[in-house]
Coordinates of C-alpha atoms in Angstrom, one line a residue:
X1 CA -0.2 21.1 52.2
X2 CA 1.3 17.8 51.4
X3 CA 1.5 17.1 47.7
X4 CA -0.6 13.9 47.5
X5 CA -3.4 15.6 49.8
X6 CA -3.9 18.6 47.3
X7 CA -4.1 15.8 44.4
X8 CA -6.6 13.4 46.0
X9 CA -8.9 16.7 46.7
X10 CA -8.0 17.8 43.3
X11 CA -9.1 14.4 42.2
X12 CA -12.6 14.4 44.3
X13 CA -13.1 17.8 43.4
X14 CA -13.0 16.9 39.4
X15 CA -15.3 13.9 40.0
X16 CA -18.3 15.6 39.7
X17 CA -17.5 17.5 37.2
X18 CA -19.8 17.2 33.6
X19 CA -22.2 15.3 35.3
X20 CA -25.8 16.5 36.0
X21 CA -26.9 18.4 39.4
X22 CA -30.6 16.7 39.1
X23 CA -29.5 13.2 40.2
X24 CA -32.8 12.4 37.7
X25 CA -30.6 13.2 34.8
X26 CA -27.6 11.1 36.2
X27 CA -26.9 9.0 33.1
X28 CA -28.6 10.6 30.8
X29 CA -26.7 12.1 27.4
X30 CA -24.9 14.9 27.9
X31 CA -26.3 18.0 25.7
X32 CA -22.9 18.7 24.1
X33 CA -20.5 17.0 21.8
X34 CA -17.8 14.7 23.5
X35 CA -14.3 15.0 22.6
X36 CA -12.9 12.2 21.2
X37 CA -10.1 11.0 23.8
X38 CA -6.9 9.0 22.4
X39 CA -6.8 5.2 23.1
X40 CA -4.2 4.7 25.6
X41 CA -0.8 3.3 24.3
X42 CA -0.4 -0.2 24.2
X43 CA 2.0 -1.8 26.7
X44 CA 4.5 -4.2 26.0
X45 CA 2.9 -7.1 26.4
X46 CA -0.5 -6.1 23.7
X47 CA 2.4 -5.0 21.0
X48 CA 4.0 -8.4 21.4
X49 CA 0.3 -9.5 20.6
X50 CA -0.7 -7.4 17.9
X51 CA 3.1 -8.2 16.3
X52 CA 1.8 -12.0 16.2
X53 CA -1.2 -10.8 14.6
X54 CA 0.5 -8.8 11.7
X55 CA 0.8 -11.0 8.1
X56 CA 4.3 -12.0 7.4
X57 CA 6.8 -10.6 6.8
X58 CA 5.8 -7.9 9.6
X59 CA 5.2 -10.7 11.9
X60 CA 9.1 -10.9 12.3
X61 CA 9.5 -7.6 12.6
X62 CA 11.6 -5.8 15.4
X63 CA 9.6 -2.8 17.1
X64 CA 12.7 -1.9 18.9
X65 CA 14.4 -1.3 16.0
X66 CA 11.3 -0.2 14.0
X67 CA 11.1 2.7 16.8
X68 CA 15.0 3.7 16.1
X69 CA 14.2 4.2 12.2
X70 CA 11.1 5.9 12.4
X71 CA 13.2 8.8 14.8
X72 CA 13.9 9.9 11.1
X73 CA 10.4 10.3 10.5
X74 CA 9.5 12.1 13.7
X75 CA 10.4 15.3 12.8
X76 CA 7.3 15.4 10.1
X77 CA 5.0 12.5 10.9
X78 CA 3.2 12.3 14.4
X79 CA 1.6 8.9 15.4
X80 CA -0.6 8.7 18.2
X81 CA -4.1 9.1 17.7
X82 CA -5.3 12.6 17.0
X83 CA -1.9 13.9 16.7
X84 CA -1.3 16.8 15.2
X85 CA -0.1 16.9 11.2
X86 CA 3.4 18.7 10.9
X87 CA 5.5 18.9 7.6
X88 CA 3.8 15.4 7.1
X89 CA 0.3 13.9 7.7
X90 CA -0.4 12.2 11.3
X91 CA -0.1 8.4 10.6
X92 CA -2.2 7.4 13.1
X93 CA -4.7 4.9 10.7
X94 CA -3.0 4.9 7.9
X95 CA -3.4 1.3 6.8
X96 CA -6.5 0.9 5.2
X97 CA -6.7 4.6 4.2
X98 CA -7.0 6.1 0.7
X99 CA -3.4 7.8 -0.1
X100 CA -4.1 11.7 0.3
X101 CA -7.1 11.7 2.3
X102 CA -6.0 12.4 6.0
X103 CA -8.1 15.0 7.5
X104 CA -6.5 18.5 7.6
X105 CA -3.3 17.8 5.7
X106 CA -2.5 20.0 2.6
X107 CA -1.3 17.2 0.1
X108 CA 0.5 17.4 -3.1
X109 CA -2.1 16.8 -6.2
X110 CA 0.0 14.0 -7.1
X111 CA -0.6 12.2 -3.7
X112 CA -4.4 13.6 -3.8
X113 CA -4.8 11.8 -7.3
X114 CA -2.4 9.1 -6.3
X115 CA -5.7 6.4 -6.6
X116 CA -4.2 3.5 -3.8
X117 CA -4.9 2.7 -0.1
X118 CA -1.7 2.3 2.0
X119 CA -1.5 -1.3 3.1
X120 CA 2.2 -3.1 4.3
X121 CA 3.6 -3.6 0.9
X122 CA 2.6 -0.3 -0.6
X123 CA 4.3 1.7 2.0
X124 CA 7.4 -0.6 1.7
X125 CA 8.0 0.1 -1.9
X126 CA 6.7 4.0 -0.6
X127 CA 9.7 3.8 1.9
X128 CA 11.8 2.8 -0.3
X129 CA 12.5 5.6 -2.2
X130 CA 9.5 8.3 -2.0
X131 CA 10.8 10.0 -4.9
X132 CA 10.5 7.8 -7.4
X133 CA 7.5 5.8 -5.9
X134 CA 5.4 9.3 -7.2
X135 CA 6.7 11.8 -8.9
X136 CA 5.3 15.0 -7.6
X137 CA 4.8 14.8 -4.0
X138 CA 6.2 16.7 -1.6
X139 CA 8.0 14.0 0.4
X140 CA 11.9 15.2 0.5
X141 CA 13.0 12.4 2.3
X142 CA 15.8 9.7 0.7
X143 CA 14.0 6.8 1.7
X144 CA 15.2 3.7 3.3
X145 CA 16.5 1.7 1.3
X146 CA 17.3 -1.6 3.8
X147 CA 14.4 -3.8 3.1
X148 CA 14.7 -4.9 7.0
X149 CA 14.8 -1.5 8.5
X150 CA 11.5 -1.0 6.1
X151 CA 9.6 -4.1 7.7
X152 CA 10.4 -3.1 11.2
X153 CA 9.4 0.3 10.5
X154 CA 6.2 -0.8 9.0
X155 CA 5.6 -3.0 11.8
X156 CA 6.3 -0.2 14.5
X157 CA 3.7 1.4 12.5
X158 CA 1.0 -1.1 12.2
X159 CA 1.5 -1.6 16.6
X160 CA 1.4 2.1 16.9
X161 CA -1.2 3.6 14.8
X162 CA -4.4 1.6 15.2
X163 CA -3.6 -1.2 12.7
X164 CA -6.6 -4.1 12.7
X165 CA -6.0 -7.0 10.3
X166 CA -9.4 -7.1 7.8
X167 CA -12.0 -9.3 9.1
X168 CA -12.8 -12.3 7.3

């Protein structure tokens, strides 16, 4: 069988699937809990939007090079939505969330008790150098210490993780 025959009766076959056999019930609730499924990426076009959207001096930032520095993060921070924690918390949300408080990650008590919500320039002067931002956490990593490097980083961020500016 021809490869896209067996996916469009794959695709048929699936079609049905969850909904009710009593056509009476067609559109009613389902009895049990629906997973939460990850908004899809933005393409390139929406990020160019949501850049324009960001307050200065993310604004001007450069996602392509805001993607290249955050390949140092990637090997402990995840950030699509309902990624999984790894060595660091899943970043997905983060601005606009209490420092310490990301579902399922095991943070230092200094980070726990840490008392801010991450916003642009808290995470710059956080990016800066994590070790002396707050003593006691369990961030090993040197920092970053070009202040461009930070705000294109923190712009990748703010396109990839959900980021919507407060409502007035």
């Amino acid at each position: 069988m021809h490869r896209p025959a067996l996916i469009a009766i794959v695709a048929f076959t699936l079609t049905g699937c969850g909904q009710p056999d009593d056509p009476a019930q067609k559109g009613a609730p389902s009895a049990g809990p629906a997973s939460p499924s990850p908004s899809p990426s933005p393409t390139a076009a929406e990020k160019t939007a949501i850049l324009a959207t960001l307050p200065a001096p993310f604004n001007a930032g450069d996602l392509d090079n805001g993607r290249r520095v955050f390949a140092r993060c990637r090997s402990c921070h995840t950030v699509t939505e309902g990624g999984p924690n790894m060595t660091g918390p899943n970043l997905y949300g983060v601005f606009g969330q209490q420092a310490g408080a990301h579902a399922g990650f095991n943070y230092s008590t200094a980070m726990k008790e840490a008392g801010f919500v991450w916003d642009g320039e808290r995470l710059d002067e956080w990016l800066e150098n994590p070790r002396t931002f707050l003593k006691g956490t369990k961030m090993s990593f040197a920092g970053i210490p070009d202040a461009t490097d930070r705000r294109d980083v923190i712009a990748f961020l703010k396109v990839e993780t959900g980021y919507a500016p407060p409502q007035s």
